Coordinates of C-alpha atoms in Angstrom, one line a residue:
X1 CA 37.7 31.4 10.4
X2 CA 40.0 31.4 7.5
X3 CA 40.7 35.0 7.4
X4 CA 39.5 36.5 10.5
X5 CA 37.3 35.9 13.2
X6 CA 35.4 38.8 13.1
X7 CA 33.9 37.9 9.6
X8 CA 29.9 38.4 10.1
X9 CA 27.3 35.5 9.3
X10 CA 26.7 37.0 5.8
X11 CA 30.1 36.1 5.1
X12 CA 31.0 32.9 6.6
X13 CA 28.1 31.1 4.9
X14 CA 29.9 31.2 1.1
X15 CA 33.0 30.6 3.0
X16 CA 31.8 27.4 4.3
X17 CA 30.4 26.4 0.9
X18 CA 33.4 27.1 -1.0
X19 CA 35.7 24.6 1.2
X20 CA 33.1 22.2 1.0
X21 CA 32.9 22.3 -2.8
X22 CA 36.7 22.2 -2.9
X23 CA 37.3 19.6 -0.1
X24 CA 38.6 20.1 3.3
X25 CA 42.2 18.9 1.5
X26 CA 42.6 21.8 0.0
X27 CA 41.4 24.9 2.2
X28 CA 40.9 24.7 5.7
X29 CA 36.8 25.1 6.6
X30 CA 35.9 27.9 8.8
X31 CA 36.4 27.3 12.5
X32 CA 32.9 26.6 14.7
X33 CA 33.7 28.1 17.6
X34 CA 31.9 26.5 20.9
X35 CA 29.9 24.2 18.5
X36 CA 33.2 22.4 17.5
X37 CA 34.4 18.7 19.4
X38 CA 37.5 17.9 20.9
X39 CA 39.5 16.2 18.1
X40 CA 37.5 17.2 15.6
X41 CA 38.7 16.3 11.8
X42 CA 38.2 19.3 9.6
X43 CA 35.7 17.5 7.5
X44 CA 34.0 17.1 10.9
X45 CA 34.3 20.6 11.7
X46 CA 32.8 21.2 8.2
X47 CA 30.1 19.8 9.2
X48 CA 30.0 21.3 12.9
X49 CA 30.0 25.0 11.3
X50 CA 27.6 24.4 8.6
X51 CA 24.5 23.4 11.1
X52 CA 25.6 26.2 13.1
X53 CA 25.0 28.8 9.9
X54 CA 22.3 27.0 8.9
X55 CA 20.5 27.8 12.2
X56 CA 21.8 31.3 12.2
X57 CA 20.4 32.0 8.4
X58 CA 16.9 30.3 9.4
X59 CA 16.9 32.4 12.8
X60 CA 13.0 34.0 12.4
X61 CA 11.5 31.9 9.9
X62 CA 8.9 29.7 11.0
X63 CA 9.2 26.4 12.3
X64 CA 8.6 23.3 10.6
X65 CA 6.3 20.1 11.4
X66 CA 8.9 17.8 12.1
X67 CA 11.1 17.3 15.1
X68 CA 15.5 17.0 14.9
X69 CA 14.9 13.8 17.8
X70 CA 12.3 12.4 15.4
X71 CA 14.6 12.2 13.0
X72 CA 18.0 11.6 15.2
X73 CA 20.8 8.9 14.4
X74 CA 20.4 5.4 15.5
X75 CA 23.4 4.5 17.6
X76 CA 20.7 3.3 20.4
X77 CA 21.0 6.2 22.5
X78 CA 17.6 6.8 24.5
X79 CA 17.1 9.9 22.1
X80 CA 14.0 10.4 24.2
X81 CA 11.5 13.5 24.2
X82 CA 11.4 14.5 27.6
X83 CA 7.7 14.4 28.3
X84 CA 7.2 11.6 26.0
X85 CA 10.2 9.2 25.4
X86 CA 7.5 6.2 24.4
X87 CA 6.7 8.5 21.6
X88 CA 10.6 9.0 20.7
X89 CA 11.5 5.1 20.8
X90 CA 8.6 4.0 18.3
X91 CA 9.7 6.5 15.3
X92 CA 13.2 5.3 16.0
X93 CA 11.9 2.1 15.5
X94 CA 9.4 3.1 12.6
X95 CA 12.5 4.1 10.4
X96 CA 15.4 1.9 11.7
X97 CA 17.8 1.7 8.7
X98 CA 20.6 -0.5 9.4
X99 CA 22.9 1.0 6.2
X100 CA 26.1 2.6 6.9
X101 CA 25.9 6.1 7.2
X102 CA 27.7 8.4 4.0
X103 CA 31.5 8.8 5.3
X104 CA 31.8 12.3 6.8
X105 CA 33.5 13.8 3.6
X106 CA 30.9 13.1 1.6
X107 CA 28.0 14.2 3.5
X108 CA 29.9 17.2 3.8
X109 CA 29.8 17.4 0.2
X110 CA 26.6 16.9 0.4
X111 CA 25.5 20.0 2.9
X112 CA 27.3 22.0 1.0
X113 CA 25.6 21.4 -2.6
X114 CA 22.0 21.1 -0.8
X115 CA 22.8 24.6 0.9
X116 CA 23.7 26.2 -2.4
X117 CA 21.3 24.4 -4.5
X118 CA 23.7 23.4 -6.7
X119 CA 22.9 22.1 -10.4
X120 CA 25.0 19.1 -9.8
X121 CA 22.8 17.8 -6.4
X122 CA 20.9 15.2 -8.8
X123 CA 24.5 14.0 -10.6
X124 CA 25.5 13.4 -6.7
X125 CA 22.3 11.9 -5.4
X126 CA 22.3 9.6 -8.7
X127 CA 26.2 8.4 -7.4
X128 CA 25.1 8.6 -4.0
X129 CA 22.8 6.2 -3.9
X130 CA 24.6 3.1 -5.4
X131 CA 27.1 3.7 -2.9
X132 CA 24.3 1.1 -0.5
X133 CA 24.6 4.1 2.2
X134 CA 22.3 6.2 3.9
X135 CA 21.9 9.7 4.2
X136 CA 22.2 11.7 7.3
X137 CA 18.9 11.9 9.4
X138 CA 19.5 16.1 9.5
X139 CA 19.7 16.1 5.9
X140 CA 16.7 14.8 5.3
X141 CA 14.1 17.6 6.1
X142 CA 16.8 20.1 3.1
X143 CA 16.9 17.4 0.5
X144 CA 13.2 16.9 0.7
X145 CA 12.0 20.3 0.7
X146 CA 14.4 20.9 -2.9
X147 CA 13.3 17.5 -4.2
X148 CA 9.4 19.3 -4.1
X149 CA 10.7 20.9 -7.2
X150 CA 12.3 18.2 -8.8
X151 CA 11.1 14.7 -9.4
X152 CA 13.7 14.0 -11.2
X153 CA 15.7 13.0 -7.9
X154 CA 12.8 11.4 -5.8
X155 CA 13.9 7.8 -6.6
X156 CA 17.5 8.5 -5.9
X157 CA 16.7 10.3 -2.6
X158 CA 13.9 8.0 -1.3
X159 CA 16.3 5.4 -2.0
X160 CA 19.4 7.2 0.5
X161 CA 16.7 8.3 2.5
X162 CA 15.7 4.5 3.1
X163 CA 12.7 3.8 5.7
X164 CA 13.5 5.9 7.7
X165 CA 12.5 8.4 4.6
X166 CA 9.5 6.8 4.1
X167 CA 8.2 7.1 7.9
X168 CA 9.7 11.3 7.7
X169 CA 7.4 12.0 4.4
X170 CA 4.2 10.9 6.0
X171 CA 4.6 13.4 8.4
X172 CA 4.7 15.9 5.9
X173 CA 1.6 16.7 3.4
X174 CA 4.2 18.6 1.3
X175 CA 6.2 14.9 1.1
X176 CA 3.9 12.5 1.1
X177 CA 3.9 12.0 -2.1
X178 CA 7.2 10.8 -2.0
X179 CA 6.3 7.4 -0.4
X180 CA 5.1 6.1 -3.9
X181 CA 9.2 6.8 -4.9
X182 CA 10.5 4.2 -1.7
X183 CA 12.0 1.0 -2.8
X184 CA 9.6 -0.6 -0.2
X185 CA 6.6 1.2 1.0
X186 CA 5.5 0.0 4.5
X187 CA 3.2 -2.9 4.3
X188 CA 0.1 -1.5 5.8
X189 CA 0.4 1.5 3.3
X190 CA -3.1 -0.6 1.3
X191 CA -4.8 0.2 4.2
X192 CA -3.9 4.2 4.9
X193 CA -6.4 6.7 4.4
X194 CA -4.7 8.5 2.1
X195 CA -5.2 8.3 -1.6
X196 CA -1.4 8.9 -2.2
X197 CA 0.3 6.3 -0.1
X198 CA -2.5 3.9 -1.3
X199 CA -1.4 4.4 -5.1
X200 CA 1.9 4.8 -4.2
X201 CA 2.1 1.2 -3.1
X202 CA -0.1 0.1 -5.9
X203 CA 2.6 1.4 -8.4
X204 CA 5.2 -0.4 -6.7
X205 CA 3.2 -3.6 -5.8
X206 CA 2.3 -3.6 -9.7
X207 CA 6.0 -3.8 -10.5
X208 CA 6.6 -6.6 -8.2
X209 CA 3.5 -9.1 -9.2
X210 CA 1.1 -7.0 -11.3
X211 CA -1.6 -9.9 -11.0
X212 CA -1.7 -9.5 -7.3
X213 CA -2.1 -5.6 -7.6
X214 CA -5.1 -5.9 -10.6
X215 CA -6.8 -8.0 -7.2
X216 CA -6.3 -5.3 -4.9
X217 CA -7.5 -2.8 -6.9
X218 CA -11.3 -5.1 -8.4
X219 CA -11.5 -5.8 -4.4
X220 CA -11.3 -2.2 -4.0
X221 CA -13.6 -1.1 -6.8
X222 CA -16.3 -3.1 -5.2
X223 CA -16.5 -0.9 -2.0
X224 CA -18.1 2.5 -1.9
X225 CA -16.3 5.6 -1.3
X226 CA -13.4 5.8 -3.3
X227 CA -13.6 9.2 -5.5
X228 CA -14.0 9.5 -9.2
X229 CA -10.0 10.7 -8.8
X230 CA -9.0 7.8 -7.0
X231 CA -10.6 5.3 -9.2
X232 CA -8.6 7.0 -11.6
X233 CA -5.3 6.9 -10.3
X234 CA -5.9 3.1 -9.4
X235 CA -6.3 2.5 -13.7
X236 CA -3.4 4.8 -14.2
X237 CA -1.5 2.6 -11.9
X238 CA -2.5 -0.9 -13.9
X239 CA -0.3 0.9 -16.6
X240 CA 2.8 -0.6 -14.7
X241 CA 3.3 -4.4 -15.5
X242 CA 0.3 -3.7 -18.1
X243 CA -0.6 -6.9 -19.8
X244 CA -3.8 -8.7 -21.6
X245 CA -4.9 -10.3 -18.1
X246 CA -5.9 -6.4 -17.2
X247 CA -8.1 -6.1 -20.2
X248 CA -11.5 -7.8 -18.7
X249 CA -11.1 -5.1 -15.8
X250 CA -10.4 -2.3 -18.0
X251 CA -13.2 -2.9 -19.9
X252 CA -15.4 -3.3 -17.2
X253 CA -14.2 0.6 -16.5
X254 CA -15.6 1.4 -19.5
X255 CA -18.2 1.6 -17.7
X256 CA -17.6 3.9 -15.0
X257 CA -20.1 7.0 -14.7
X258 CA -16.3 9.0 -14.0
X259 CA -15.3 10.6 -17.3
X260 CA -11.6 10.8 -15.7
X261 CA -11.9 6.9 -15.2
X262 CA -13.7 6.2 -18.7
X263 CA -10.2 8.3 -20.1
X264 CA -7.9 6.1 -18.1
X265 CA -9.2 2.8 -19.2
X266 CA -9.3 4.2 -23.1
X267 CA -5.6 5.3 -22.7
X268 CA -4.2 1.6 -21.2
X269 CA -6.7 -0.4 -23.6
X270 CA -5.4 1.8 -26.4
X271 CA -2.0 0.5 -25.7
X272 CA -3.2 -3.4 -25.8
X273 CA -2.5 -4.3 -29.5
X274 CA -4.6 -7.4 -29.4
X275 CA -7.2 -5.9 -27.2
X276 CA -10.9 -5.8 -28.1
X277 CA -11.2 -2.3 -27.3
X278 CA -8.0 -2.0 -30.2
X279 CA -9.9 -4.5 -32.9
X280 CA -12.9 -2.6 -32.3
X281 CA -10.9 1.4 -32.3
X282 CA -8.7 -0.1 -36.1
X283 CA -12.4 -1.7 -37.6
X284 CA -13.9 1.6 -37.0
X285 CA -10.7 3.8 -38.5
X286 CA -10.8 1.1 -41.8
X287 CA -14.2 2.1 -42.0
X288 CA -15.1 5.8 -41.6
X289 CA -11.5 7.1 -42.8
X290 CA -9.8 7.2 -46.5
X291 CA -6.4 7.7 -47.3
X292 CA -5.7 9.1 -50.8
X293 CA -2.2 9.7 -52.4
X294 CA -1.8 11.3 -55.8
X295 CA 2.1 11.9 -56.3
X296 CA 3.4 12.3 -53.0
X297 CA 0.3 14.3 -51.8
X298 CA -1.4 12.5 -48.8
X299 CA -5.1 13.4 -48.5
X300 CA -6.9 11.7 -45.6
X301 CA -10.9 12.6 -45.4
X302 CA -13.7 11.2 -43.4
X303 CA -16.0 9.3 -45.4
X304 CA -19.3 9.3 -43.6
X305 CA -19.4 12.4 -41.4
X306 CA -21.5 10.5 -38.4
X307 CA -23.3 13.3 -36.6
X308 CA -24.5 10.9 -33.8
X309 CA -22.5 8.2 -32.5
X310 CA -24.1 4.9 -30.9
X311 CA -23.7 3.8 -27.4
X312 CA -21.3 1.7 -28.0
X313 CA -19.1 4.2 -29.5
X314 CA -19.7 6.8 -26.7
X315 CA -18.9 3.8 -24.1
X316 CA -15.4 3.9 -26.3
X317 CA -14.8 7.2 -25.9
X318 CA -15.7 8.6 -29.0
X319 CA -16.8 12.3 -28.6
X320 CA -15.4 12.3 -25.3
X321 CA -12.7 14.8 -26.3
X322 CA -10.6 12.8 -24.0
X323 CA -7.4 14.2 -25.0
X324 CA -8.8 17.6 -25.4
X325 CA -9.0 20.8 -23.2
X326 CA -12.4 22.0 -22.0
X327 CA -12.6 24.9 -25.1
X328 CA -10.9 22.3 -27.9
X329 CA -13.7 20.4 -26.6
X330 CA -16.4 22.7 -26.8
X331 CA -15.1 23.7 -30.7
X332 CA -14.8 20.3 -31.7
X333 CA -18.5 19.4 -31.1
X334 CA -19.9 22.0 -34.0
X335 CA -17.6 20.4 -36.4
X336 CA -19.9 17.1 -38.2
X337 CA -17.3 15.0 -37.6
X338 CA -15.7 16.0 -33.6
X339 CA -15.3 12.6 -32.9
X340 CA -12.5 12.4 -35.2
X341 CA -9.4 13.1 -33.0
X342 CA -11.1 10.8 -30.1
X343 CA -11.0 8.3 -33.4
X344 CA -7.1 8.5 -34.0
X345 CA -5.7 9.2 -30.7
X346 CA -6.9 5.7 -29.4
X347 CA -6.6 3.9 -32.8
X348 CA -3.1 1.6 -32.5
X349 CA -0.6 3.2 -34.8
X350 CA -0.2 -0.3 -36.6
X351 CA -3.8 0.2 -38.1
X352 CA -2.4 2.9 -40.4
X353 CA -0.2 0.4 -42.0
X354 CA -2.8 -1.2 -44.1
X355 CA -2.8 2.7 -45.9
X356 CA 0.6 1.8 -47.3
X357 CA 2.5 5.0 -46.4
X358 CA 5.1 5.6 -43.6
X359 CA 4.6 7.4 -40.2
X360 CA 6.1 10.7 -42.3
X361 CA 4.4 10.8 -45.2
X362 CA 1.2 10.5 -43.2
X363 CA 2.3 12.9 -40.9
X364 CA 3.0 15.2 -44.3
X365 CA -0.8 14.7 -45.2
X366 CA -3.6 17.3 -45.7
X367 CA -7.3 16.7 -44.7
X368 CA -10.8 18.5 -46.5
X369 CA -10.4 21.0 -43.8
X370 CA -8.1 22.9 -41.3
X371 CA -10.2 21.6 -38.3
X372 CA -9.7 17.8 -39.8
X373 CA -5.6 18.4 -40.4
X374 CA -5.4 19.8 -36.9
X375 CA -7.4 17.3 -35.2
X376 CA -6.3 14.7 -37.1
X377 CA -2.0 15.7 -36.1
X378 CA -3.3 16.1 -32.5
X379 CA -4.7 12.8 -32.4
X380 CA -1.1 10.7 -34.2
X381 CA 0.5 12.8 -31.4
X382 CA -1.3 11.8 -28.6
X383 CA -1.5 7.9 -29.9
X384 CA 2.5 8.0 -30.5
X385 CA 3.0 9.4 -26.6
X386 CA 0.2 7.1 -24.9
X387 CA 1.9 3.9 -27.3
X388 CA 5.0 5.0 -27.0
X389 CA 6.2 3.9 -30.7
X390 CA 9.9 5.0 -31.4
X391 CA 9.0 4.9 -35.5
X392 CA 6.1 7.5 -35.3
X393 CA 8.3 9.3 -32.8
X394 CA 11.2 9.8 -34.9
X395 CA 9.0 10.9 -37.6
X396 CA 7.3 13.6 -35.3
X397 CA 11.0 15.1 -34.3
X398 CA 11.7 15.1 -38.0
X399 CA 8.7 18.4 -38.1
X400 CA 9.3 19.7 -35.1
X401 CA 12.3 18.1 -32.2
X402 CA 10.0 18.3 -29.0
X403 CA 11.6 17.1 -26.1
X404 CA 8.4 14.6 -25.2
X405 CA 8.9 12.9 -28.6
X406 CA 12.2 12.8 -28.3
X407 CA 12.8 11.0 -24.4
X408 CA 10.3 8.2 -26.9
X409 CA 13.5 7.9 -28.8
X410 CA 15.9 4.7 -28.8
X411 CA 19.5 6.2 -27.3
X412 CA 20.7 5.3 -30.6
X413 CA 17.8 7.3 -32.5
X414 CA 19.0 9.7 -30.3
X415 CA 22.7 10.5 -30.8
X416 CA 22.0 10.1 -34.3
X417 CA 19.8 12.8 -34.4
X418 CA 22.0 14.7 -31.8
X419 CA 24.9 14.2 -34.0
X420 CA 23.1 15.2 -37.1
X421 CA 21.9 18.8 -35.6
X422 CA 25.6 19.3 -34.4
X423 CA 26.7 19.3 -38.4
X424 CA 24.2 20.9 -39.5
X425 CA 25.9 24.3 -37.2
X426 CA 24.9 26.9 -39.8
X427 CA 20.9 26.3 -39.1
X428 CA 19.0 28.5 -37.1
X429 CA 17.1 25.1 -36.6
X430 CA 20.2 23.8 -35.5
X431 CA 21.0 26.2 -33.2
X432 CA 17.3 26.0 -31.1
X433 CA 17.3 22.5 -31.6
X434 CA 20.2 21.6 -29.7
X435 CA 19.5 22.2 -26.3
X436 CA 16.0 20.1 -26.3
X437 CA 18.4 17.3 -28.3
X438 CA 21.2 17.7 -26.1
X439 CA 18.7 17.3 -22.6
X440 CA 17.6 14.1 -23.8
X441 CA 20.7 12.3 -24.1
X442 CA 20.7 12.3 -20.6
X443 CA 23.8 11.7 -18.1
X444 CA 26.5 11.4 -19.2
X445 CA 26.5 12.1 -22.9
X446 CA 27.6 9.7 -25.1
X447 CA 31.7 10.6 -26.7
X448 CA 31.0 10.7 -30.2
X449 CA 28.7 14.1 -29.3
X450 CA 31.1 15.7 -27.0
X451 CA 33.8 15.2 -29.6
X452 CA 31.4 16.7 -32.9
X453 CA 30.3 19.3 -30.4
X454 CA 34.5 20.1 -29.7
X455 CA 35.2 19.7 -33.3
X456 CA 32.3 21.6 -34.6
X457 CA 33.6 24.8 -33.1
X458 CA 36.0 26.7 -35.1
X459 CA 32.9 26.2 -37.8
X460 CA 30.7 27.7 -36.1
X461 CA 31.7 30.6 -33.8
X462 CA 32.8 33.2 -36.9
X463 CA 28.6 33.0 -38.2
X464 CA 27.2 33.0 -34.5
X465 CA 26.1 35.1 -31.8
X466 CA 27.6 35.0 -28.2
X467 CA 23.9 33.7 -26.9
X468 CA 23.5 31.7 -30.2
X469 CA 26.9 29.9 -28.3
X470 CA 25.5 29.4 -25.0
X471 CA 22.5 27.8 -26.8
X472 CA 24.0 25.8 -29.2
X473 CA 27.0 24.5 -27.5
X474 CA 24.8 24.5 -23.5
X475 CA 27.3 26.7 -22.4
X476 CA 24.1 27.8 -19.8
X477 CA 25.7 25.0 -17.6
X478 CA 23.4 22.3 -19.5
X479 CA 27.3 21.4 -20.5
X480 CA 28.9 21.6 -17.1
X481 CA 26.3 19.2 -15.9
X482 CA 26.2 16.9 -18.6
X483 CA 29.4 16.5 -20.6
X484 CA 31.3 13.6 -19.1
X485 CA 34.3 14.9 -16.3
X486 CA 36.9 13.5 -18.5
X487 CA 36.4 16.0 -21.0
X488 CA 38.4 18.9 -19.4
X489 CA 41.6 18.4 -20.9
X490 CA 40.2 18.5 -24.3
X491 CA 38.0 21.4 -23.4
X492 CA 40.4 23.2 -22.0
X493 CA 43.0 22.7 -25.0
X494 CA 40.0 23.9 -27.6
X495 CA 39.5 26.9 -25.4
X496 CA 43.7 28.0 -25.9
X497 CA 42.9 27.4 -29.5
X498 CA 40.5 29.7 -30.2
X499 CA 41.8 32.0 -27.3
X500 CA 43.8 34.4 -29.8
X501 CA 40.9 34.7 -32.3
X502 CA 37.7 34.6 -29.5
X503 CA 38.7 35.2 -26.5
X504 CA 35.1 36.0 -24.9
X505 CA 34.3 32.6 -25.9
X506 CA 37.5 30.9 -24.8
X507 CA 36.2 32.5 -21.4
X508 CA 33.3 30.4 -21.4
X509 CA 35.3 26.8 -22.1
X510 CA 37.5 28.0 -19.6
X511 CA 34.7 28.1 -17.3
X512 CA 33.0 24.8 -18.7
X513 CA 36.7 23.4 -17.8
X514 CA 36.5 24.3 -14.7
X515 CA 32.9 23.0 -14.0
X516 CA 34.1 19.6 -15.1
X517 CA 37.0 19.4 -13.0
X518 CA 34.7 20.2 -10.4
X519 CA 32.7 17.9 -10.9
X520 CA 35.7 15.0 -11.4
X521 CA 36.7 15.9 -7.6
X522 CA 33.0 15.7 -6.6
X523 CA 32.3 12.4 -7.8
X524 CA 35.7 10.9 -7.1
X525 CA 34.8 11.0 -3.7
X526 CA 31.7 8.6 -3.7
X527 CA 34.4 6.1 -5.7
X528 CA 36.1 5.6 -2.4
X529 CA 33.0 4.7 -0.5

């Protein structure tokens, strides 16, 4: 051990993942006893200690469904099971991966932040996996079970995790669902009898040749079955590659006695500009809706309150209260006209512009009624997020800056209004704002905002709280994370001068300093592979 032998388990575990975070270079790993090979380097013995803690912390917990042979190395060793090696030899074979494994440093590096759960695992699995590597087979089971609460990294990991991935997650109903994240499902995944590997190559067949998919998924609606759910996830899947060839299908789901699937075909055909379905949703809006402007008040009213709809309108989903919850629903059908929000929310955005008036002065209207204004704002919002339009977007974050309107924004939209908040340093809007503004720039964040963030603050600190700060400035690690490596120096040179005046605060870009030096070693390591 570094400092004595007799340290207990307790203690050797943040040993081990302190050397690892720093590198075997710079402090020499705990020893691993009996468990350690002849000639082992001390990245290797890294390694040798950690799975030895590892199965000392999980001593008493349960075991899991998967077996270590299952998932062993393939250096075509027999690797068999004892009472079944015929059993052994086919998984090998059912997940051969013929990558190079991770050099031993990194997936040191790698044990150590999936131990700790460290905030910077996705950076490293984002680096990781353009390195054309593979994981370690023993890593797979940790990474998988954090990856079940975060998403955010499935692509990344199923993509180190390679086939061999793909074969581990079926045998896991808390992974499966990973499958539809491989580059390359397997090819008789069509025919599983599970909804979830069925979709998930659907999703990634659509995005290779979407025409070939839409057949696969007619050829399936013919045969009996498949549940209303299913149906529904095979529309949601058309939304990949979507395109006017999928409209006659799509209409034909119109159709469907599924509400769920009847939703899923009005979302996609909403999003078809030169659909029927769109013609039909932008004749009715011209026709049962005025728009009124006196000064720069906005009034838009229903003309002809319809208090039954036709057939045809019903097959369309009006009064469906498809982008409504089960009591909005219920409330919306005593009001004369509850189709209304139905009405907007699959209208294409581009109808509006024969009112004259711009995404924010609509968006500044009144209606005759509360019920109208709110159903009417609920139904532009859920229009702009199922069209994705940037316009209506930016005039949404302009109210209110939700972080779903904003991920709709161009990256230039985006700094810009990122850049604009980070001026504005004396508003309380400002100061909420930031965070939600600051997430959606993404990794890393652009210069100009890591400079006005620097710049803006000897401004701002002498009007602001310490967690006004940590807010403002994601000094809660959102920084740390985020802010590109080669900002330290600067950091660290703000942080001397404000020491004398706030020196609480200096703390804190001391420590963000720190995290992005860390974080410089960490990825400096994958540059090498």
């Amino acid at each position: 051990m570094n400092e004595a032998s007799q340290q207990t388990g307790s203690e050797v575990w943040p040993d081990l993942v302190s050397t690892a975070l720093v590198g075997t270079d710079r402090r020499t790993p705990p020893a691993a006893g009996r468990f350690a090979a002849s000639g082992d380097s001390p990245a290797a013995a890294l390694l040798s200690s950690a799975a030895l803690m590892s199965a000392w912390r999980r001593a008493g917990s349960a075991g899991s469904a998967y077996s270590a042979v299952l998932v062993g190395e393939q250096d075509g060793s027999d690797g068999s099971t004892g009472s079944d090696p015929a059993a052994a030899q086919a998984a090998r074979s059912a997940a051969l991966d013929t990558r190079p494994l991770l050099p031993t440093a990194t997936s040191a590096r790698l044990t150590a932040l999936v131990a700790s759960r460290s905030e910077s695992l996705p950076e490293y699995l984002e680096a990781a996996a353009k390195t054309g590597c593979r994981a370690p087979a023993e890593l797979l089971p940790p990474l998988f079970d954090y990856a079940r609460g975060s998403k955010a990294v499935r692509a990344d990991l199923m993509t180190l995790a390679g086939p061999r991935g793909t074969w581990l997650a079926k045998q896991n109903q808390q992974w499966s669902t990973f499958t539809r994240y491989a580059s390359a499902p397997d090819a008789d995944a069509w025919s599983s009898d599970k909804p979830h590997e069925r979709i998930g190559y659907l999703t990634w067949f659509r995005g290779k040749d979407p025409a070939a998919a839409r057949v696969l998924v007619e050829e399936a609606w013919e045969q009996p079955g498949h549940a209303a759910e299913t149906r529904a996830s095979y529309v949601e899947a058309l939304a990949v590659g979507l395109g006017p060839e999928d409209e006659p299908f799509l209409e034909s789901a119109l159709d469907d006695k599924s509400r769920q699937v009847r939703a899923e075909a009005v979302r996609l055909l909403a999003t078809l500009p030169g659909s029927r379905f769109a013609d039909r949703m932008a004749a009715r809006l011209h026709s049962w809706v005025e728009v009124a402007t006196e000064g720069d008040a906005v009034l838009v009213t229903v003309k002809d309150q319809k208090l039954q709809l036709t057939e045809d309108e019903v097959r369309d989903g009006l009064g469906e209260g498809w982008v409504q919850t089960e009591d909005e629903r219920r409330l919306a059908k005593m009001q004369p006209a509850y189709w209304f929000e139905d009405l907007i929310a699959a209208t294409p955005l581009a109808a509006w512009e024969r009112f004259g008036l711009s995404p924010a002065q609509l968006l500044r209207s009144t209606a005759a009624n509360r019920w109208e204004a709110a159903a009417g704002h609920r139904g532009w919002r859920s229009a702009t997020l199922r069209q994705r339009d940037a316009a209506w977007a930016e005039a949404f974050c302009a109210v209110n800056a939700a972080s779903d309107m904003l991920e709709l924004l161009p990256d230039e939209a985006a700094e810009r209004w990122c850049l604009g908040v980070v001026a504005d340093h004396r508003s309380q809007y400002s100061i909420h704002s930031a965070p939600i503004i600051l997430a959606r720039l993404g990794r890393p964040w652009p210069d100009p905002v890591c400079e006005a963030l620097l710049a803006a603050i000897p401004k701002y600190l002498p009007n602001a709280t310490r967690n006004d700060v940590a807010r403002f400035f994601g000094m809660d690690n959102l920084a740390g994370r985020w802010m590109p490596p080669s900002f330290a120096p600067a950091v660290a040179a703000k942080a001397d001068e404000i020491r004398a005046e706030q020196p609480l605060w200096a703390e804190d870009l001391d420590d963000l300093a720190a995290m992005l030096r860390d974080r410089a070693l960490m990825l400096a390591e994958l540059d090498v592979v």
